[in-house]
Amino acid sequence: MLIDTYGRVATDLRVSLTDRCNLRCTYCMPEEGLQWLAKPDLLTDDEIVRLIDIAVRMLGIEEVRFTGGEPLLRPGLVGIVERVAALAPRPQMSLTTNGIGLKRTATALKAAGLDRVNVSLDTLRPEVFKALTRRDRHKDVIEGLEAAHAAGLTPVKINTVLMPSLNEDEAPDLLSWAMERGYELRFIEQMPLDAQHGWKREGMVTAGDILASLRTRFDLTPEDADARGSAPAERWLVNGGPHRVGVIASVTRPFCAACDRTRLTADGQIRTCLFATEETDLRAALRNGAPDEEIARIWKLAMWGKKAGAGLDDPSFVQPDRPMSAIGG
């Protein structure tokens, strides 16, 4: 079991498969990209599967989310999913993606055992998409969403970040569009995880702003608090249901007290929080021949030291030196 000193138990593992991405979202990385990890520094497919096996067999992990960077850029992704699906106990598996490669991979991922996907889409306007991501790939994302839905990777969830003066007016249109297609929309407050450290709390589009915008067109009823559990998104029934909309307010309404996550970076480091500035190295233990029991012990020790919260409201908060693309969202 992965338990910390505050009694929280981690059952959800986020696995970053690569730090690379084929978009250049303004809230994540600079236009020229980043200095990517060298291939020898990345975990191999076998190492990833072994660590996930240890997590589900010895540490109580029940859910695995594959992230990036952009996980569809990982050549061995389908094989990794297939091997994890064969583990006992079998964890639930999902994927967070920008959607660009889903049209060609959705069917294979479903056949391999993937349960569902989260797709990032911040706008319905191609010109705004190009401004936000610095790439003209809006059509590819839309087609990727359609392919995921058709393949049965459901519920298909859409993650949206609203930015001032770019797409902050689109919340009602995005919700209407998502409901028409059977997608579940979740808005995410912009977080201080950009490589260029340009994030500023003042002026950001908050959960309160998002809900106020949605209520200009929809009636929102809060979902029962018990239904949320440890999920990061607060959810509302839209016009009485059955459709729902979620808001992940990591900055203004932190949910650290219910956190059940542990994170594995693409180069084999354990992070106890998305905003952590410390990491614990599992790759070295793997490559030095440590047995599963020793790796599990190191992982448990790392989780035991997890802090009470992210500390975003603390004036002394220091932004992590790794961008979101390197540690998985």
mmCIF file of C-alpha atoms in Angstrom:
data_model
loop_
_atom_site.group_PDB
_atom_site.id
_atom_site.type_symbol
_atom_site.label_atom_id
_atom_site.label_comp_id
_atom_site.label_asym_id
_atom_site.label_seq_id
_atom_site.Cartn_x
_atom_site.Cartn_y
_atom_site.Cartn_z
ATOM 1 C CA MET A 1 0.000 0.000 0.000
ATOM 2 C CA LEU A 2 1.200 3.505 -0.849
ATOM 3 C CA ILE A 3 0.193 5.568 2.188
ATOM 4 C CA ASP A 4 1.441 8.945 3.390
ATOM 5 C CA THR A 5 1.651 10.503 6.843
ATOM 6 C CA TYR A 6 -1.754 12.170 6.351
ATOM 7 C CA GLY A 7 -3.506 8.854 5.808
ATOM 8 C CA ARG A 8 -4.004 9.258 2.061
ATOM 9 C CA VAL A 9 -3.637 6.078 0.003
ATOM 10 C CA ALA A 10 -2.461 6.219 -3.608
ATOM 11 C CA THR A 11 -4.423 3.922 -5.916
ATOM 12 C CA ASP A 12 -4.022 5.952 -9.144
ATOM 13 C CA LEU A 13 -0.724 5.838 -11.064
ATOM 14 C CA ARG A 14 0.081 8.414 -13.759
ATOM 15 C CA VAL A 15 2.777 7.166 -16.139
ATOM 16 C CA SER A 16 4.526 9.646 -18.436
ATOM 17 C CA LEU A 17 5.695 7.723 -21.514
ATOM 18 C CA THR A 18 7.635 10.556 -23.162
ATOM 19 C CA ASP A 19 8.456 14.213 -22.612
ATOM 20 C CA ARG A 20 8.029 14.949 -26.325
ATOM 21 C CA CYS A 21 4.979 16.587 -27.845
ATOM 22 C CA ASN A 22 3.867 17.530 -31.362
ATOM 23 C CA LEU A 23 2.103 20.700 -30.177
ATOM 24 C CA ARG A 24 3.583 23.806 -28.559
ATOM 25 C CA CYS A 25 0.754 24.937 -26.287
ATOM 26 C CA THR A 26 1.447 28.397 -24.880
ATOM 27 C CA TYR A 27 0.609 27.319 -21.326
ATOM 28 C CA CYS A 28 3.077 24.415 -21.450
ATOM 29 C CA MET A 29 6.220 25.132 -23.471
ATOM 30 C CA PRO A 30 7.959 27.736 -25.634
ATOM 31 C CA GLU A 31 7.503 27.798 -29.405
ATOM 32 C CA GLU A 32 10.949 26.339 -30.055
ATOM 33 C CA GLY A 33 10.199 23.358 -27.821
ATOM 34 C CA LEU A 34 12.454 22.005 -25.085
ATOM 35 C CA GLN A 35 15.634 20.005 -24.716
ATOM 36 C CA TRP A 36 14.160 16.497 -24.829
ATOM 37 C CA LEU A 37 15.382 13.608 -22.721
ATOM 38 C CA ALA A 38 18.051 11.445 -24.350
ATOM 39 C CA LYS A 39 16.831 7.969 -25.305
ATOM 40 C CA PRO A 40 19.086 6.157 -22.777
ATOM 41 C CA ASP A 41 17.486 8.248 -20.008
ATOM 42 C CA LEU A 42 13.981 7.078 -20.887
ATOM 43 C CA LEU A 43 12.515 3.967 -19.330
ATOM 44 C CA THR A 44 12.293 1.081 -21.781
ATOM 45 C CA ASP A 45 8.975 -0.650 -22.484
ATOM 46 C CA ASP A 46 10.049 -3.565 -20.290
ATOM 47 C CA GLU A 47 10.996 -1.239 -17.432
ATOM 48 C CA ILE A 48 7.668 0.583 -17.622
ATOM 49 C CA VAL A 49 5.683 -2.645 -17.537
ATOM 50 C CA ARG A 50 7.766 -3.992 -14.662
ATOM 51 C CA LEU A 51 7.182 -0.880 -12.562
ATOM 52 C CA ILE A 52 3.453 -0.931 -13.263
ATOM 53 C CA ASP A 53 3.388 -4.624 -12.333
ATOM 54 C CA ILE A 54 5.073 -3.853 -9.015
ATOM 55 C CA ALA A 55 2.596 -1.033 -8.431
ATOM 56 C CA VAL A 56 -0.540 -3.115 -9.042
ATOM 57 C CA ARG A 57 0.696 -6.392 -7.532
ATOM 58 C CA MET A 58 2.511 -5.092 -4.460
ATOM 59 C CA LEU A 59 1.385 -1.494 -3.836
ATOM 60 C CA GLY A 60 -2.369 -1.436 -4.385
ATOM 61 C CA ILE A 61 -2.552 0.575 -7.613
ATOM 62 C CA GLU A 62 -5.959 0.129 -9.268
ATOM 63 C CA GLU A 63 -5.878 2.699 -12.094
ATOM 64 C CA VAL A 64 -3.139 3.557 -14.586
ATOM 65 C CA ARG A 65 -3.235 6.700 -16.726
ATOM 66 C CA PHE A 66 -0.727 6.977 -19.584
ATOM 67 C CA THR A 67 0.400 10.554 -20.191
ATOM 68 C CA GLY A 68 3.252 12.482 -21.766
ATOM 69 C CA GLY A 69 4.279 14.796 -23.277
ATOM 70 C CA GLU A 70 2.153 13.184 -25.927
ATOM 71 C CA PRO A 71 1.889 9.433 -25.213
ATOM 72 C CA LEU A 72 0.832 8.578 -28.774
ATOM 73 C CA LEU A 73 4.402 9.466 -29.799
ATOM 74 C CA ARG A 74 5.669 6.449 -27.860
ATOM 75 C CA PRO A 75 6.389 3.745 -30.492
ATOM 76 C CA GLY A 76 5.634 0.861 -28.134
ATOM 77 C CA LEU A 77 2.406 2.282 -26.685
ATOM 78 C CA VAL A 78 0.005 -0.375 -27.986
ATOM 79 C CA GLY A 79 2.289 -3.156 -26.765
ATOM 80 C CA ILE A 80 2.620 -1.554 -23.334
ATOM 81 C CA VAL A 81 -1.171 -1.307 -23.024
ATOM 82 C CA GLU A 82 -1.577 -4.941 -24.073
ATOM 83 C CA ARG A 83 0.980 -6.140 -21.516
ATOM 84 C CA VAL A 84 -0.500 -4.069 -18.686
ATOM 85 C CA ALA A 85 -3.964 -5.406 -19.539
ATOM 86 C CA ALA A 86 -2.591 -8.900 -18.906
ATOM 87 C CA LEU A 87 -1.391 -8.086 -15.384
ATOM 88 C CA ALA A 88 -3.088 -9.592 -12.350
ATOM 89 C CA PRO A 89 -4.879 -7.783 -10.897
ATOM 90 C CA ARG A 90 -5.732 -5.919 -14.089
ATOM 91 C CA PRO A 91 -5.809 -2.138 -13.538
ATOM 92 C CA GLN A 92 -8.225 0.211 -15.238
ATOM 93 C CA MET A 93 -6.342 2.004 -18.033
ATOM 94 C CA SER A 94 -6.845 5.413 -19.590
ATOM 95 C CA LEU A 95 -4.829 7.764 -21.778
ATOM 96 C CA THR A 96 -4.443 11.546 -21.780
ATOM 97 C CA THR A 97 -3.644 12.790 -25.284
ATOM 98 C CA ASN A 98 -3.811 15.825 -27.535
ATOM 99 C CA GLY A 99 -5.805 13.620 -29.918
ATOM 100 C CA ILE A 100 -3.725 14.204 -33.037
ATOM 101 C CA GLY A 101 -2.794 10.547 -33.480
ATOM 102 C CA LEU A 102 -6.048 8.998 -32.265
ATOM 103 C CA LYS A 103 -7.646 8.581 -35.677
ATOM 104 C CA ARG A 104 -5.038 5.968 -36.629
ATOM 105 C CA THR A 105 -4.555 4.356 -33.201
ATOM 106 C CA ALA A 106 -7.930 4.323 -31.398
ATOM 107 C CA THR A 107 -9.047 0.915 -32.686
ATOM 108 C CA ALA A 108 -5.711 -0.739 -31.887
ATOM 109 C CA LEU A 109 -5.619 0.783 -28.404
ATOM 110 C CA LYS A 110 -9.117 -0.465 -27.643
ATOM 111 C CA ALA A 111 -8.216 -3.947 -28.886
ATOM 112 C CA ALA A 112 -5.091 -3.905 -26.702
ATOM 113 C CA GLY A 113 -7.184 -3.225 -23.607
ATOM 114 C CA LEU A 114 -7.318 0.547 -23.113
ATOM 115 C CA ASP A 115 -10.546 1.531 -21.377
ATOM 116 C CA ARG A 116 -10.974 5.218 -22.206
ATOM 117 C CA VAL A 117 -9.297 8.490 -23.208
ATOM 118 C CA ASN A 118 -9.036 12.109 -22.116
ATOM 119 C CA VAL A 119 -8.421 14.459 -25.036
ATOM 120 C CA SER A 120 -7.185 18.045 -24.759
ATOM 121 C CA LEU A 121 -9.249 20.513 -26.793
ATOM 122 C CA ASP A 122 -9.307 24.161 -25.784
ATOM 123 C CA THR A 123 -11.344 25.719 -28.563
ATOM 124 C CA LEU A 124 -13.827 25.082 -31.364
ATOM 125 C CA ARG A 125 -12.202 27.746 -33.543
ATOM 126 C CA PRO A 126 -9.337 26.518 -35.750
ATOM 127 C CA GLU A 127 -7.650 29.928 -35.764
ATOM 128 C CA VAL A 128 -7.640 30.061 -31.948
ATOM 129 C CA PHE A 129 -6.350 26.483 -31.807
ATOM 130 C CA LYS A 130 -3.458 27.527 -34.024
ATOM 131 C CA ALA A 131 -2.698 30.514 -31.792
ATOM 132 C CA LEU A 132 -2.820 28.396 -28.619
ATOM 133 C CA THR A 133 -0.864 25.383 -29.885
ATOM 134 C CA ARG A 134 1.260 27.029 -32.604
ATOM 135 C CA ARG A 135 0.183 24.195 -34.916
ATOM 136 C CA ASP A 136 -2.624 23.941 -37.489
ATOM 137 C CA ARG A 137 -3.993 20.576 -36.322
ATOM 138 C CA HIS A 138 -7.526 21.346 -35.107
ATOM 139 C CA LYS A 139 -9.151 19.042 -37.664
ATOM 140 C CA ASP A 140 -6.926 16.145 -36.568
ATOM 141 C CA VAL A 141 -8.074 16.501 -32.957
ATOM 142 C CA ILE A 142 -11.751 16.552 -33.938
ATOM 143 C CA GLU A 143 -11.263 13.423 -36.049
ATOM 144 C CA GLY A 144 -9.349 11.789 -33.195
ATOM 145 C CA LEU A 145 -12.245 12.396 -30.821
ATOM 146 C CA GLU A 146 -14.669 10.860 -33.309
ATOM 147 C CA ALA A 147 -12.414 7.810 -33.750
ATOM 148 C CA ALA A 148 -12.077 7.291 -29.988
ATOM 149 C CA HIS A 149 -15.843 7.431 -29.531
ATOM 150 C CA ALA A 150 -16.425 5.035 -32.425
ATOM 151 C CA ALA A 151 -13.825 2.595 -31.036
ATOM 152 C CA GLY A 152 -15.566 2.480 -27.664
ATOM 153 C CA LEU A 153 -12.926 4.325 -25.620
ATOM 154 C CA THR A 154 -15.703 5.792 -23.534
ATOM 155 C CA PRO A 155 -16.581 7.908 -21.761
ATOM 156 C CA VAL A 156 -14.526 10.220 -23.962
ATOM 157 C CA LYS A 157 -13.531 13.139 -21.769
ATOM 158 C CA ILE A 158 -12.368 16.503 -23.072
ATOM 159 C CA ASN A 159 -9.925 18.614 -21.055
ATOM 160 C CA THR A 160 -10.136 22.360 -21.698
ATOM 161 C CA VAL A 161 -7.964 25.214 -20.441
ATOM 162 C CA LEU A 162 -9.393 28.709 -20.876
ATOM 163 C CA MET A 163 -6.964 31.565 -21.436
ATOM 164 C CA PRO A 164 -7.663 35.306 -21.103
ATOM 165 C CA SER A 165 -8.269 37.121 -24.409
ATOM 166 C CA LEU A 166 -8.062 33.883 -26.410
ATOM 167 C CA ASN A 167 -10.821 31.405 -25.612
ATOM 168 C CA GLU A 168 -12.302 32.512 -22.286
ATOM 169 C CA ASP A 169 -15.642 33.236 -23.997
ATOM 170 C CA GLU A 170 -16.048 29.696 -25.381
ATOM 171 C CA ALA A 171 -17.183 27.778 -22.299
ATOM 172 C CA PRO A 172 -20.926 27.622 -23.165
ATOM 173 C CA ASP A 173 -20.272 26.771 -26.822
ATOM 174 C CA LEU A 174 -17.815 24.019 -25.890
ATOM 175 C CA LEU A 175 -20.280 22.483 -23.433
ATOM 176 C CA SER A 176 -23.130 22.515 -25.937
ATOM 177 C CA TRP A 177 -20.894 20.962 -28.598
ATOM 178 C CA ALA A 178 -19.605 18.254 -26.252
ATOM 179 C CA MET A 179 -23.084 17.277 -25.059
ATOM 180 C CA GLU A 180 -24.360 16.928 -28.628
ATOM 181 C CA ARG A 181 -21.611 14.361 -29.312
ATOM 182 C CA GLY A 182 -21.745 12.444 -26.045
ATOM 183 C CA TYR A 183 -18.404 13.718 -24.723
ATOM 184 C CA GLU A 184 -17.849 14.720 -21.089
ATOM 185 C CA LEU A 185 -16.286 18.178 -20.819
ATOM 186 C CA ARG A 186 -13.960 19.179 -17.995
ATOM 187 C CA PHE A 187 -12.456 22.629 -17.610
ATOM 188 C CA ILE A 188 -9.029 22.851 -15.964
ATOM 189 C CA GLU A 189 -7.637 26.006 -14.393
ATOM 190 C CA GLN A 190 -4.311 26.998 -15.904
ATOM 191 C CA MET A 191 -1.551 25.756 -13.601
ATOM 192 C CA PRO A 192 2.018 26.966 -12.949
ATOM 193 C CA LEU A 193 3.656 24.244 -15.026
ATOM 194 C CA ASP A 194 4.874 26.131 -18.081
ATOM 195 C CA ALA A 195 8.522 25.778 -19.040
ATOM 196 C CA GLN A 196 8.977 29.517 -19.499
ATOM 197 C CA HIS A 197 7.544 30.268 -16.009
ATOM 198 C CA GLY A 198 5.163 32.849 -17.423
ATOM 199 C CA TRP A 199 2.157 31.787 -15.314
ATOM 200 C CA LYS A 200 0.568 34.449 -13.144
ATOM 201 C CA ARG A 201 -2.324 33.883 -10.795
ATOM 202 C CA GLU A 202 -3.767 37.329 -11.336
ATOM 203 C CA GLY A 203 -5.782 37.455 -14.541
ATOM 204 C CA MET A 204 -6.152 33.678 -14.894
ATOM 205 C CA VAL A 205 -9.583 32.271 -15.760
ATOM 206 C CA THR A 206 -10.801 30.747 -12.487
ATOM 207 C CA ALA A 207 -13.359 28.063 -11.710
ATOM 208 C CA GLY A 208 -15.696 30.833 -10.579
ATOM 209 C CA ASP A 209 -15.315 32.600 -13.921
ATOM 210 C CA ILE A 210 -16.005 29.371 -15.820
ATOM 211 C CA LEU A 211 -19.133 28.525 -13.844
ATOM 212 C CA ALA A 212 -20.470 32.061 -14.187
ATOM 213 C CA SER A 213 -20.009 31.853 -17.951
ATOM 214 C CA LEU A 214 -21.725 28.457 -18.191
ATOM 215 C CA ARG A 215 -24.678 29.667 -16.122
ATOM 216 C CA THR A 216 -25.483 32.303 -18.714
ATOM 217 C CA ARG A 217 -26.863 29.452 -20.820
ATOM 218 C CA PHE A 218 -27.260 26.368 -18.619
ATOM 219 C CA ASP A 219 -28.747 25.402 -15.279
ATOM 220 C CA LEU A 220 -26.043 23.704 -13.194
ATOM 221 C CA THR A 221 -26.830 21.472 -10.218
ATOM 222 C CA PRO A 222 -23.902 20.331 -8.045
ATOM 223 C CA GLU A 223 -23.358 16.592 -8.069
ATOM 224 C CA ASP A 224 -23.576 14.820 -4.727
ATOM 225 C CA ALA A 225 -20.270 15.262 -2.885
ATOM 226 C CA ASP A 226 -20.060 11.517 -2.196
ATOM 227 C CA ALA A 227 -20.065 10.829 -5.946
ATOM 228 C CA ARG A 228 -16.841 12.810 -6.367
ATOM 229 C CA GLY A 229 -14.705 10.724 -4.051
ATOM 230 C CA SER A 230 -11.029 11.424 -4.785
ATOM 231 C CA ALA A 231 -11.687 12.652 -8.338
ATOM 232 C CA PRO A 232 -10.071 16.032 -9.075
ATOM 233 C CA ALA A 233 -13.118 17.393 -10.918
ATOM 234 C CA GLU A 234 -16.106 18.916 -9.211
ATOM 235 C CA ARG A 235 -19.089 18.008 -11.392
ATOM 236 C CA TRP A 236 -22.444 19.564 -12.114
ATOM 237 C CA LEU A 237 -25.560 18.141 -13.751
ATOM 238 C CA VAL A 238 -26.433 20.233 -16.788
ATOM 239 C CA ASN A 239 -30.112 21.213 -17.053
ATOM 240 C CA GLY A 240 -31.041 18.431 -14.645
ATOM 241 C CA GLY A 241 -28.973 15.729 -16.371
ATOM 242 C CA PRO A 242 -28.001 13.278 -17.636
ATOM 243 C CA HIS A 243 -25.116 15.352 -19.048
ATOM 244 C CA ARG A 244 -22.416 16.547 -16.662
ATOM 245 C CA VAL A 245 -19.660 19.124 -16.765
ATOM 246 C CA GLY A 246 -16.577 19.135 -14.558
ATOM 247 C CA VAL A 247 -14.200 21.794 -13.307
ATOM 248 C CA ILE A 248 -10.732 20.965 -12.003
ATOM 249 C CA ALA A 249 -9.812 23.956 -9.848
ATOM 250 C CA SER A 250 -6.270 23.010 -8.894
ATOM 251 C CA VAL A 251 -5.372 26.608 -8.074
ATOM 252 C CA THR A 252 -8.429 28.206 -6.467
ATOM 253 C CA ARG A 253 -10.116 25.122 -4.970
ATOM 254 C CA PRO A 254 -7.294 22.617 -4.296
ATOM 255 C CA PHE A 255 -8.291 19.028 -3.556
ATOM 256 C CA CYS A 256 -5.032 17.859 -1.982
ATOM 257 C CA ALA A 257 -6.730 16.330 1.063
ATOM 258 C CA ALA A 258 -8.344 13.659 -1.128
ATOM 259 C CA CYS A 259 -5.417 13.063 -3.507
ATOM 260 C CA ASP A 260 -4.888 9.392 -4.411
ATOM 261 C CA ARG A 261 -2.180 9.750 -7.081
ATOM 262 C CA THR A 262 1.421 8.815 -7.564
ATOM 263 C CA ARG A 263 3.386 9.774 -10.671
ATOM 264 C CA LEU A 264 6.115 8.077 -12.685
ATOM 265 C CA THR A 265 8.075 10.293 -15.064
ATOM 266 C CA ALA A 266 9.365 9.150 -18.438
ATOM 267 C CA ASP A 267 12.877 8.849 -17.006
ATOM 268 C CA GLY A 268 11.840 6.744 -14.022
ATOM 269 C CA GLN A 269 11.389 9.267 -11.225
ATOM 270 C CA ILE A 270 8.589 9.110 -8.663
ATOM 271 C CA ARG A 271 6.784 12.381 -8.000
ATOM 272 C CA THR A 272 4.262 12.513 -5.184
ATOM 273 C CA CYS A 273 2.573 15.651 -6.559
ATOM 274 C CA LEU A 274 2.290 17.414 -9.904
ATOM 275 C CA PHE A 275 3.804 20.491 -8.216
ATOM 276 C CA ALA A 276 6.554 18.654 -6.321
ATOM 277 C CA THR A 277 10.120 19.914 -6.533
ATOM 278 C CA GLU A 278 11.600 16.637 -5.281
ATOM 279 C CA GLU A 279 11.793 13.271 -7.044
ATOM 280 C CA THR A 280 12.780 9.724 -6.078
ATOM 281 C CA ASP A 281 14.816 7.712 -8.572
ATOM 282 C CA LEU A 282 13.480 4.248 -9.446
ATOM 283 C CA ARG A 283 15.391 3.944 -12.718
ATOM 284 C CA ALA A 284 18.733 3.598 -10.964
ATOM 285 C CA ALA A 285 17.358 0.848 -8.735
ATOM 286 C CA LEU A 286 15.952 -0.969 -11.770
ATOM 287 C CA ARG A 287 19.178 -0.804 -13.710
ATOM 288 C CA ASN A 288 21.311 -1.771 -10.715
ATOM 289 C CA GLY A 289 19.444 -5.049 -10.392
ATOM 290 C CA ALA A 290 17.226 -4.277 -7.398
ATOM 291 C CA PRO A 291 14.540 -6.920 -6.732
ATOM 292 C CA ASP A 292 10.855 -6.000 -6.847
ATOM 293 C CA GLU A 293 10.678 -5.841 -3.049
ATOM 294 C CA GLU A 294 13.406 -3.191 -2.894
ATOM 295 C CA ILE A 295 11.774 -1.088 -5.596
ATOM 296 C CA ALA A 296 8.456 -1.307 -3.733
ATOM 297 C CA ARG A 297 10.206 -0.222 -0.526
ATOM 298 C CA ILE A 298 11.742 2.840 -2.217
ATOM 299 C CA TRP A 299 8.345 3.765 -3.697
ATOM 300 C CA LYS A 300 6.620 3.436 -0.309
ATOM 301 C CA LEU A 301 9.257 5.614 1.331
ATOM 302 C CA ALA A 302 8.774 8.299 -1.320
ATOM 303 C CA MET A 303 5.007 8.349 -0.766
ATOM 304 C CA TRP A 304 5.420 8.451 3.018
ATOM 305 C CA GLY A 305 7.105 11.840 2.581
ATOM 306 C CA LYS A 306 4.282 13.363 0.523
ATOM 307 C CA LYS A 307 3.411 16.897 1.626
ATOM 308 C CA ALA A 308 -0.021 17.953 2.860
ATOM 309 C CA GLY A 309 -0.692 20.123 -0.175
ATOM 310 C CA ALA A 310 0.724 21.737 -3.283
ATOM 311 C CA GLY A 311 1.209 25.080 -1.532
ATOM 312 C CA LEU A 312 0.025 27.254 -4.419
ATOM 313 C CA ASP A 313 -1.409 29.768 -1.959
ATOM 314 C CA ASP A 314 1.908 30.033 -0.117
ATOM 315 C CA PRO A 315 3.904 33.194 -0.998
ATOM 316 C CA SER A 316 7.062 31.067 -0.945
ATOM 317 C CA PHE A 317 5.720 28.624 -3.576
ATOM 318 C CA VAL A 318 8.416 27.622 -6.051
ATOM 319 C CA GLN A 319 7.301 26.430 -9.481
ATOM 320 C CA PRO A 320 8.652 22.979 -10.436
ATOM 321 C CA ASP A 321 11.620 23.154 -12.767
ATOM 322 C CA ARG A 322 10.081 20.481 -15.002
ATOM 323 C CA PRO A 323 7.232 21.601 -17.295
ATOM 324 C CA MET A 324 3.963 19.700 -17.513
ATOM 325 C CA SER A 325 5.178 18.033 -20.713
ATOM 326 C CA ALA A 326 7.842 16.184 -18.747
ATOM 327 C CA ILE A 327 5.845 15.011 -15.740
ATOM 328 C CA GLY A 328 2.400 14.178 -17.106
ATOM 329 C CA GLY A 329 -0.839 16.013 -16.525
#
